[in-house]
XYZ file of C-alpha atoms in Angstrom:
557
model
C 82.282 89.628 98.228
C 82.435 90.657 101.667
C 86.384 92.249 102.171
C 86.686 90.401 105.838
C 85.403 87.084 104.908
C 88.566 85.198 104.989
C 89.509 86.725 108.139
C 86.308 85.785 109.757
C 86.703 82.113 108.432
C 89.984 81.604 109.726
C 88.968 83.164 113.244
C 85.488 80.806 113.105
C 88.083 77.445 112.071
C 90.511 78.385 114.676
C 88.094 78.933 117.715
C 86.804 75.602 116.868
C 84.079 75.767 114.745
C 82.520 73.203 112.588
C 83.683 73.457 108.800
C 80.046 72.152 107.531
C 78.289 74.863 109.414
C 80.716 77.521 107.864
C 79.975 76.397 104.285
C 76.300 76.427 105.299
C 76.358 79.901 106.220
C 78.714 81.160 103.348
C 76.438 79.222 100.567
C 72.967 80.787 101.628
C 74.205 84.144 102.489
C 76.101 84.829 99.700
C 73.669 86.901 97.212
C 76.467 87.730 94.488
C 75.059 90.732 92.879
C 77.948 92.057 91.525
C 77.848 88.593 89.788
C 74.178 89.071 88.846
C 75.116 92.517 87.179
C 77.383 91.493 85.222
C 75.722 88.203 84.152
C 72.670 90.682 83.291
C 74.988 93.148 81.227
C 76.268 90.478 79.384
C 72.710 88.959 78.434
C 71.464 93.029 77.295
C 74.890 92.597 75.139
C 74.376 89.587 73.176
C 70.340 90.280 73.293
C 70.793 93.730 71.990
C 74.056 94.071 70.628
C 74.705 97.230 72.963
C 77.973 96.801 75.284
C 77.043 99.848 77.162
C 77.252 99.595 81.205
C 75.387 103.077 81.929
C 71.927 101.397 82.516
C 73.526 98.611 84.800
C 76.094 101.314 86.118
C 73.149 103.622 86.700
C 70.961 100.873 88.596
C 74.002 100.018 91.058
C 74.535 103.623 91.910
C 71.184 104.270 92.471
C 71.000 100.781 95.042
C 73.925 102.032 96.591
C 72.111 105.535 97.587
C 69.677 103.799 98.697
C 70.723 101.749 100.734
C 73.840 103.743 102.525
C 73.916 104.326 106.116
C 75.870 107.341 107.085
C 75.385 106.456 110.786
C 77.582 103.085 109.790
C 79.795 104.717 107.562
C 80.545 107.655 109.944
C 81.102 104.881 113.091
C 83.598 102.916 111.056
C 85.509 105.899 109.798
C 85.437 107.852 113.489
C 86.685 105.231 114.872
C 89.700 104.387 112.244
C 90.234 107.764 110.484
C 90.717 105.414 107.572
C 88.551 105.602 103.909
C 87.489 102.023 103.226
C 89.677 100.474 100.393
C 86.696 100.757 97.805
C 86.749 104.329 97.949
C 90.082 104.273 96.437
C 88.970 101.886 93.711
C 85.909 104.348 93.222
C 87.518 107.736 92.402
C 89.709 106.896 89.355
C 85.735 106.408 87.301
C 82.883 108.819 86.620
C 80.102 107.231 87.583
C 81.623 106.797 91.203
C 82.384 109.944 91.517
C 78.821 111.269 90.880
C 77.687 108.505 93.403
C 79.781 109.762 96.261
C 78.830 113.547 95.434
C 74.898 112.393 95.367
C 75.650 111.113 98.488
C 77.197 113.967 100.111
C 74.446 115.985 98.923
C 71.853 113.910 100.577
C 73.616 113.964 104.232
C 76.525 116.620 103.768
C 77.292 116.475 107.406
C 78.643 112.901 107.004
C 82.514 112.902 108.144
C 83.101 109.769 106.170
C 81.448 111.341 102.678
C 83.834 114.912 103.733
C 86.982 112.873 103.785
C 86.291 111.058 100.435
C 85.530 114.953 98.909
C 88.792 115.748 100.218
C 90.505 112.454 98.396
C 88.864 113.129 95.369
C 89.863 116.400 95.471
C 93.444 115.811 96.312
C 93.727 113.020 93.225
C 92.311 116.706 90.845
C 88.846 116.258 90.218
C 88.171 119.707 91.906
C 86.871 121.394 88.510
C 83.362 118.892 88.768
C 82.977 119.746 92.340
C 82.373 123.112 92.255
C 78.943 122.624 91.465
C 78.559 120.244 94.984
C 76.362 122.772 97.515
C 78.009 120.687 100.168
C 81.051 121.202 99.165
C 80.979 124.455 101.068
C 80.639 123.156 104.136
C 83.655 120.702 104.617
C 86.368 124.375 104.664
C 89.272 121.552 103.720
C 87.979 120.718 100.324
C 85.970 124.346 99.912
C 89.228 126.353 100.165
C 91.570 124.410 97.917
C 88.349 124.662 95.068
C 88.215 128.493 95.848
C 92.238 128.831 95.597
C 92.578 127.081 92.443
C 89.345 129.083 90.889
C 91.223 132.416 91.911
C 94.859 131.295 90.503
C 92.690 130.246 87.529
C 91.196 133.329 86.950
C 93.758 135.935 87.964
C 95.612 135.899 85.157
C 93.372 134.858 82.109
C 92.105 137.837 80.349
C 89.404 137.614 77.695
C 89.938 134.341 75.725
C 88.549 131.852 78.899
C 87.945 134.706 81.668
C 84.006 134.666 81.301
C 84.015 130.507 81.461
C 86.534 130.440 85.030
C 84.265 133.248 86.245
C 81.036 131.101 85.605
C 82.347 128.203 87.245
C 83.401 130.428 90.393
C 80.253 131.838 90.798
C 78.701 128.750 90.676
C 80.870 127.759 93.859
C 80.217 130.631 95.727
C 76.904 132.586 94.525
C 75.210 129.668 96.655
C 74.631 131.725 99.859
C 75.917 134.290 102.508
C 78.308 131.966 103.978
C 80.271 130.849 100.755
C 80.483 134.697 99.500
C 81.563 136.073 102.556
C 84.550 133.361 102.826
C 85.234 133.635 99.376
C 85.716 138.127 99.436
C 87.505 137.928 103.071
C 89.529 135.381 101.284
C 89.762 137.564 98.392
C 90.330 141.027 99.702
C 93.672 139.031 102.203
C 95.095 138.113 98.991
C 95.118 141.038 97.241
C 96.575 142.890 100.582
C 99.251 140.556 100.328
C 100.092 140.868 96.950
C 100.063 144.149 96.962
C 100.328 145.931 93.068
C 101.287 142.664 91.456
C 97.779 141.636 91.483
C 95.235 144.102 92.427
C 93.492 144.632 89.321
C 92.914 140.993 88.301
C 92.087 140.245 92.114
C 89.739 143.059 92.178
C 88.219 142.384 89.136
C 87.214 138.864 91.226
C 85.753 140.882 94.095
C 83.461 143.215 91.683
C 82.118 140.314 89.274
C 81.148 138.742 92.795
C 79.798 141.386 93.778
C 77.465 142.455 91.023
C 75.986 138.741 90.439
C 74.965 139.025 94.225
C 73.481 142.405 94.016
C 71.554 141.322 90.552
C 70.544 138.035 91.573
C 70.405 137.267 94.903
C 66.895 137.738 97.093
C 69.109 140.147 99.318
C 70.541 142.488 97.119
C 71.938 144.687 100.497
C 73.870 141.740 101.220
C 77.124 142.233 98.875
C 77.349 145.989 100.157
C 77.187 145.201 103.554
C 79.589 142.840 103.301
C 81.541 144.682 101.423
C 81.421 147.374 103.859
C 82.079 145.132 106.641
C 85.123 143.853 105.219
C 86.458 147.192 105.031
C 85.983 148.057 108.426
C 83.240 150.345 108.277
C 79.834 150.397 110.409
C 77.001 149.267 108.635
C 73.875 151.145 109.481
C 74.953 153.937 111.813
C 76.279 156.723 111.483
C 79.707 156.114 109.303
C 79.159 158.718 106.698
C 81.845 157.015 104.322
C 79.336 153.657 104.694
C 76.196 154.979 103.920
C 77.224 157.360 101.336
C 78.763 154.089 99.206
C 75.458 152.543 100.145
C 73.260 155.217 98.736
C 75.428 155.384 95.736
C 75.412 151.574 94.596
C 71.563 151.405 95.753
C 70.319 154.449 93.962
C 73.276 153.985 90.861
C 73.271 157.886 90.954
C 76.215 159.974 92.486
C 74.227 162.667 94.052
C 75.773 165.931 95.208
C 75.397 165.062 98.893
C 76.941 161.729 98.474
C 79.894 162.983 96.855
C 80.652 166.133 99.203
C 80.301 163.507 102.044
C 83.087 161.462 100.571
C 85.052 164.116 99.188
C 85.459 165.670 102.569
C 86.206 162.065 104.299
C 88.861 161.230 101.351
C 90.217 164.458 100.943
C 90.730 166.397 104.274
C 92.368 162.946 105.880
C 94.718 162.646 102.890
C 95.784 166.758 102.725
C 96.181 166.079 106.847
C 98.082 163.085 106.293
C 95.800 160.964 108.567
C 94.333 157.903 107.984
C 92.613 157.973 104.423
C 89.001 155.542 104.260
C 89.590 152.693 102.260
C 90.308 153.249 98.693
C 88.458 149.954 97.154
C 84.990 151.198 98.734
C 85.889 154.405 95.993
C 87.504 152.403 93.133
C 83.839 149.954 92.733
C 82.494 150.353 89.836
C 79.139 150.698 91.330
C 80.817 153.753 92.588
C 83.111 155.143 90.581
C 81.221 154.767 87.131
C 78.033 157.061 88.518
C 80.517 159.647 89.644
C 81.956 159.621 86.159
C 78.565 159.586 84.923
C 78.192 162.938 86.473
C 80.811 164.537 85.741
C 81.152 163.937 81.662
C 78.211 162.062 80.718
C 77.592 165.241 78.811
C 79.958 163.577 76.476
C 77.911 160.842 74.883
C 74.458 161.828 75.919
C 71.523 164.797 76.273
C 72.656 165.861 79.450
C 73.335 169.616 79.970
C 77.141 169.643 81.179
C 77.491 170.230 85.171
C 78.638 174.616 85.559
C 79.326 174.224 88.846
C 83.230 174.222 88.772
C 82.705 173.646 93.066
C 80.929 170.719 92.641
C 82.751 168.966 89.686
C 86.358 169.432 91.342
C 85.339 167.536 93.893
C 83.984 164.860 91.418
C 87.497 164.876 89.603
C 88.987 164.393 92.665
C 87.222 161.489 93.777
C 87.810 159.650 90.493
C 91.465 160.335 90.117
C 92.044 159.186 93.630
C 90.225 155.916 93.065
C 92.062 155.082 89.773
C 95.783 156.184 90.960
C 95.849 155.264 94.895
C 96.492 152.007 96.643
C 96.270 152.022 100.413
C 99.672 151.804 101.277
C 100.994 154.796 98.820
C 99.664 157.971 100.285
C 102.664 159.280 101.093
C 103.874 158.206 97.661
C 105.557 162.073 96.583
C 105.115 160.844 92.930
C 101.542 159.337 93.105
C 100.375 162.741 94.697
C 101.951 164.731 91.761
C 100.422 162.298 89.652
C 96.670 163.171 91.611
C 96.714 167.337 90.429
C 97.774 166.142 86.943
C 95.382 163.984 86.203
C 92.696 166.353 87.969
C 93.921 168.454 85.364
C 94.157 166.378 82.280
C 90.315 165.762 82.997
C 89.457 169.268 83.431
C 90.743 169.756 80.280
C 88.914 166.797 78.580
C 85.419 168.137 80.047
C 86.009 171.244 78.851
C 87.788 170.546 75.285
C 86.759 167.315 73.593
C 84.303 168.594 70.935
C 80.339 167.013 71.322
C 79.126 165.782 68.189
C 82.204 166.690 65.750
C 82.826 167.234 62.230
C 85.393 165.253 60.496
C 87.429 168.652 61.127
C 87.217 169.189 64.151
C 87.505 165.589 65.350
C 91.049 165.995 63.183
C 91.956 169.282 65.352
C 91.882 167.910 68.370
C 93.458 163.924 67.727
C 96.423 165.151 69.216
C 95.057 165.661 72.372
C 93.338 162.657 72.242
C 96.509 160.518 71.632
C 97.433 162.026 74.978
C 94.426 161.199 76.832
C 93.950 158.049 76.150
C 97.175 156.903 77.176
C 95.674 157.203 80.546
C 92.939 154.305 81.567
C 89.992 156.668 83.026
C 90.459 158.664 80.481
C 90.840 156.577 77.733
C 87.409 154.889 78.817
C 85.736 157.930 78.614
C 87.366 158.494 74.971
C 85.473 155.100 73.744
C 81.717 156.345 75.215
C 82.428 159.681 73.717
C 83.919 157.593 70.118
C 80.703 155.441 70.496
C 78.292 158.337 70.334
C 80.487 160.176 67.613
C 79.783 157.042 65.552
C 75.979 156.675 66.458
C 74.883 159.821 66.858
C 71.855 160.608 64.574
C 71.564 157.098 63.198
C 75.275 156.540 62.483
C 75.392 159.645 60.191
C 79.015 159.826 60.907
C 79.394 156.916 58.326
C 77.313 158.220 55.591
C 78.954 161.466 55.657
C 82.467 160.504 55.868
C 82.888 156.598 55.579
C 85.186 155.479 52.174
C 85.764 151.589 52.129
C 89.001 152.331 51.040
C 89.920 154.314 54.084
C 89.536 152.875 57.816
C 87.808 155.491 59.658
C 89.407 157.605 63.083
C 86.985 157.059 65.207
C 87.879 152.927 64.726
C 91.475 152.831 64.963
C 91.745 155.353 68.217
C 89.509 152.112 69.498
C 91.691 149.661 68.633
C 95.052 151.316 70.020
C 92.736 151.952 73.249
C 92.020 148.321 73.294
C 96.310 147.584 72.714
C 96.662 149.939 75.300
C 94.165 148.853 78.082
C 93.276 145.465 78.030
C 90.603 145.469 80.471
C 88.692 148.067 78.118
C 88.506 145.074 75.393
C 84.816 144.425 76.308
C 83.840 147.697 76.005
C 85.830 148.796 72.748
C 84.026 145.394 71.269
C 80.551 146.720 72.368
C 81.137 149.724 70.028
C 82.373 147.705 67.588
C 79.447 145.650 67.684
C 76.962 148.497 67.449
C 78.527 149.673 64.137
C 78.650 146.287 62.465
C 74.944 145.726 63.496
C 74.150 149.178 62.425
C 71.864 150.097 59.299
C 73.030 153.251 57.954
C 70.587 155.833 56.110
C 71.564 155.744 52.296
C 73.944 152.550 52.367
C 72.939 150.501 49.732
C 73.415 147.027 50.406
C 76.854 146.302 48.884
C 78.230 149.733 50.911
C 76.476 148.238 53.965
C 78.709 145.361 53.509
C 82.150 147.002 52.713
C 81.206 148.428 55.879
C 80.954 145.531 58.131
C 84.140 144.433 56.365
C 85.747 147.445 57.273
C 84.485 146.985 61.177
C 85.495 143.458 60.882
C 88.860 144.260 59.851
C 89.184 145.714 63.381
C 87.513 143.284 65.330
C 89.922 141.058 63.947
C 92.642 142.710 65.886
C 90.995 142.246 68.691
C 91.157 138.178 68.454
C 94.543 138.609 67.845
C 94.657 140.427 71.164
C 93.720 137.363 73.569
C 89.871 138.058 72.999
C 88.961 134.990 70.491
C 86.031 133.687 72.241
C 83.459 136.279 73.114
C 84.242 137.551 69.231
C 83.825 133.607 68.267
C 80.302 133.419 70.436
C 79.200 136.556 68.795
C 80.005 135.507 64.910
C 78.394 132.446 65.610
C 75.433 134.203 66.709
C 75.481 136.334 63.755
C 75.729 134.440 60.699
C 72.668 133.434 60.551
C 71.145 137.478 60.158
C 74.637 138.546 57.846
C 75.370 137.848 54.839
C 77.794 135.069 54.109
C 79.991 136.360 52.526
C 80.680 138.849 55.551
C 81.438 135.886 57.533
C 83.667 134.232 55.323
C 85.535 137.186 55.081
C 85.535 137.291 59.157
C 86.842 133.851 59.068
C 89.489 134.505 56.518
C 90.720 137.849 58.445
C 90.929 135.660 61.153
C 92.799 133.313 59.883
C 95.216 135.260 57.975
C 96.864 136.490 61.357
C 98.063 133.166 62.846
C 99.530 130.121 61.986
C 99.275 126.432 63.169
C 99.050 125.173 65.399
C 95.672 125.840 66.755
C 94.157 125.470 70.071
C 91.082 123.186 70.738
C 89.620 126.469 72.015
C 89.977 127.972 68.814
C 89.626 125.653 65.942
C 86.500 124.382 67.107
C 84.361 127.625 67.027
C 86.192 128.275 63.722
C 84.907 124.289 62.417
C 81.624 125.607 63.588
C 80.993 128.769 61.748
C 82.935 127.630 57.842
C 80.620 124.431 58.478
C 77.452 126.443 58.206
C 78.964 128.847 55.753
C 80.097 126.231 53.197
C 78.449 126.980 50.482
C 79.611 130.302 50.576
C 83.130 128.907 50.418
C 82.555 126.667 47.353
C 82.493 129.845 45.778
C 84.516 132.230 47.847
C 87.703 133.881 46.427
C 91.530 132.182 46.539
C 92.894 134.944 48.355
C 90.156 134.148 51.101
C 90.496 130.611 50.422
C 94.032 130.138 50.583
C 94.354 130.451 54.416
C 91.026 128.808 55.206
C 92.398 125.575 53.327
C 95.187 125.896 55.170
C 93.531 125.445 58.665
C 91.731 122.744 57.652
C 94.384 120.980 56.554
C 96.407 121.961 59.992
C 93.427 120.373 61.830
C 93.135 116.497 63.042
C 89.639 116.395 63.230
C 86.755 114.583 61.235
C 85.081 117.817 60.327
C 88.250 119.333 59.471
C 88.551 116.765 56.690
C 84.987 116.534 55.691
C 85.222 120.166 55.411
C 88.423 120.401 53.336
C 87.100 117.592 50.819
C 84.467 119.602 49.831
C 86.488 122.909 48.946
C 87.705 123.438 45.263
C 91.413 122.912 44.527
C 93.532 125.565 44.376
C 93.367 127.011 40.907
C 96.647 126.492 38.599
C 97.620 130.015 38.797
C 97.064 130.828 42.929
């Protein structure tokens, strides 16, 4: 069993050694355990009928944990730079794997356990190692994992975003030293990429970000680092830095605060000298309390804001953030850009109706078609929609809602979500809160026409990229709706694509007509129709199962 014993045979024989004392040593040292194991396996098999290694498998790796000497291990490798053969063998099965990972885990300073990270890595195994708290500490195998995480991410938008974003933070949401490599590493690619990936990039940086500040036993941490990494003085007297940090600690854009960075921002860029960075503006944990202030009187109780000083410096500040990169403030265009869209939300503020009738929401669509064809200002459009719609117990619906009629309020939504994909989540929440809703006077079967009508919409949305959070919520839902609401979901859904079908989708789909079956035995052929269809599109058990137990389409479908 032992890899050199031939050579050390042959070396013994040659040097003159007797070949009776060789056999002697080679019969009583020889243990054979891997002989053992298997003879043991294959007694459990014929004992118990069970061909399953796991227990056996299980046993070894836990032996070999036990008994491994990094010391040894490290020695051999130091002084060969070479991965024993086994390793090799190892890495192609599960069980392996996991071993070598336990190891590193229990001495994750071994150079010998760092170099077989970095070969499982390089053979593509990187997705189960980002889970590894060691892994952060050998930066060869760390980096790749963080790479591939970000080029995973970067471009997904809705459908998987949420899952690659779990399994980053998992990787770096460990400790300070993993964040801070993983936002310097961050914030140098989106310098380099300039425009062709800033949002997605940033949108990276800012999920980071706000786990950290939620979660983490330092919640200062992420803004100081933050801060740090964009060159500003943390604790001292850089007005830009601790007006940011009062803003994101407190989550309330004071007056003070935003005079401080209104005269840092704006007298550098009307001098043409060097303007503070533009991402410490453009954070959410920023820019959303400034916007707060400034038209919150929208969608909630708040008196509006008279003081036309005050507020133009507010509207500043946010149409800076949302139209400026770094590099384009000398752009002539961009800066014509900045006093019109100053304007256009002057003009918002001041015009969009609070509370509307279905008459004067009508008068001023127009303008709203304008304004939403810009981002900030379409996503203050969808807070001020959302509390049109739920004002006063949703008595916009019982006043004006006709099931044969889709309401205003629901389609601006959905060409805001066409429009702005990273508004999706948002236009969804408001869709949500109207489907949940329970209107005064809506008898049940109105109540449901509805939710149809809602899901009708929503619908659009998975046909936008955005299947799985509206999969995860159905399935959430269906057991509090009634089933025929989700059986129409599932048929609206449906109805807009063909085969084939991603995993991704069909299996959420297999989930939610499997607990709505019954339902289905008696559900409409029009509804049917396309249901049948995916299940007969689908090479799956349940697929089948399902299908068998659906009526035939009727002679005259």
């Amino acid at each position: 069993m032992e890899p050199t014993t031939t050579e050390f045979v042959n070396q013994y024989l040659e040097s003159g050694g007797a070949p009776f004392n060789i056999m002697n040593l080679l019969v009583f040292s020889y243990e054979g355990l891997a002989a053992m194991s298997n003879m043991v396996h294959d007694d459990i098999a014929n004992a118990f009928g069970n061909s399953d290694k796991s227990a056996i498998l299980d046993t070894v790796s836990r032996k070999i944990v036990e008994s491994f000497d990094a010391k040894k291990a490290d020695a051999a490798y130091d002084e060969t730079q070479q991965l024993p053969k086994y390793i090799d063998e190892m890495i192609p099965h599960i069980v392996w794997r996991r071993t070598i990972y336990r190891l590193n885990e229990m001495h994750p300073k071994s150079t010998m356990l760092g170099a077989a990270l970095q070969r499982i890595s390089d053979q593509g195994y990187q997705a189960e190692m980002t889970l590894l708290n060691s892994t952060s500490l050998h930066a060869h195998v760390f980096y790749p994992l963080l790479v591939e995480c970000f080029e995973n991410i970067a471009p997904s938008d809705g459908e998987n975003a949420q899952t690659q974003m779990s399994e980053l933070i998992n990787s770096v949401c460990r400790g300070e030293k993993t964040y801070i490599l993983a936002q310097y590493v961050l914030q140098n690619v989106r310098r380099k990429l300039g425009n062709k990936a800033s949002a997605s990039i940033q949108r990276i940086e800012q999920e980071l970000e706000s786990y950290m500040l939620d979660n983490y036993d330092l919640p200062q941490l992420a803004i100081h680092i933050k801060l740090l990494l964009n060159g500003r003085a943390v604790g001292g007297d850089d007005a830009v830095a601790n007006a940011v940090t009062g803003i994101i600690q407190s989550t309330h854009a004071t007056p003070g605060d935003v005079v401080v960075l209104y005269t840092q921002y704006h007298n550098a860029f009307v001098k043409g000298q060097q303007v503070p960075p533009v991402d410490l503006l453009r954070d959410e944990r920023v820019l959303l309390p400034m916007m707060d202030q400034a038209f919150s009187h929208i969608w909630s109780s708040t008196p509006i804001n008279t003081r036309t000083d005050l507020m133009d410096k507010y509207l500043w500040l946010i149409a800076y953030a949302t139209l400026f990169n770094d590099n384009e403030l000398n752009n002539a265009t961009k800066r014509e850009s900045l006093g019109q869209l100053v304007s256009q939300m002057k003009e918002l503020r001041e015009e969009i109706p609070i509370h509307p009738n279905q008459t004067n929401f009508n008068k001023i669509i127009s303008k709203i078609i304008n304004w939403i064809s810009v981002p900030v200002l379409a996503r203050i459009v969808v807070l001020w929609i959302r509390d049109v719609l739920s004002y006063d117990g949703f008595s916009y619906y019982e006043m004006y809602f006709h099931s044969s009629e889709v309401p205003t309020p629901l389609l601006l939504l959905e060409e805001i979500a066409h429009c702005h994909p990273l508004l999706k989540p948002l236009v969804f929440s408001v869709y949500k809160e109207s489907f949940e809703s329970k209107v005064q006077g809506f008898l049940p079967d109105k109540q449901i026409r509805l939710q149809k009508v809602v899901i009708n919409r929503i619908a659009a949305l998975v046909q936008m990229d955005y299947a799985l959070p509206v999969m995860q919520y159905f399935s959430k839902q269906v057991d509090v709706v009634d089933e025929t609401v989700t059986v129409y979901f599932i048929y609206r859904t449906l109805v807009q694509f063909e085969p084939p079908y991603s995993e991704e989708f069909y299996i959420p789909v297999l989930q939610l007509t499997e607990r709505v079956m019954n339902s289905l035995k008696i559900a409409r052929e029009k509804e049917l129709a396309p249901i049948r269809e995916f299940l007969q599109s689908i090479d799956h058990a349940t697929a089948k199962r399902q299908l068998s137990l659906l009526p035939a389409p009727s002679a005259t479908s």
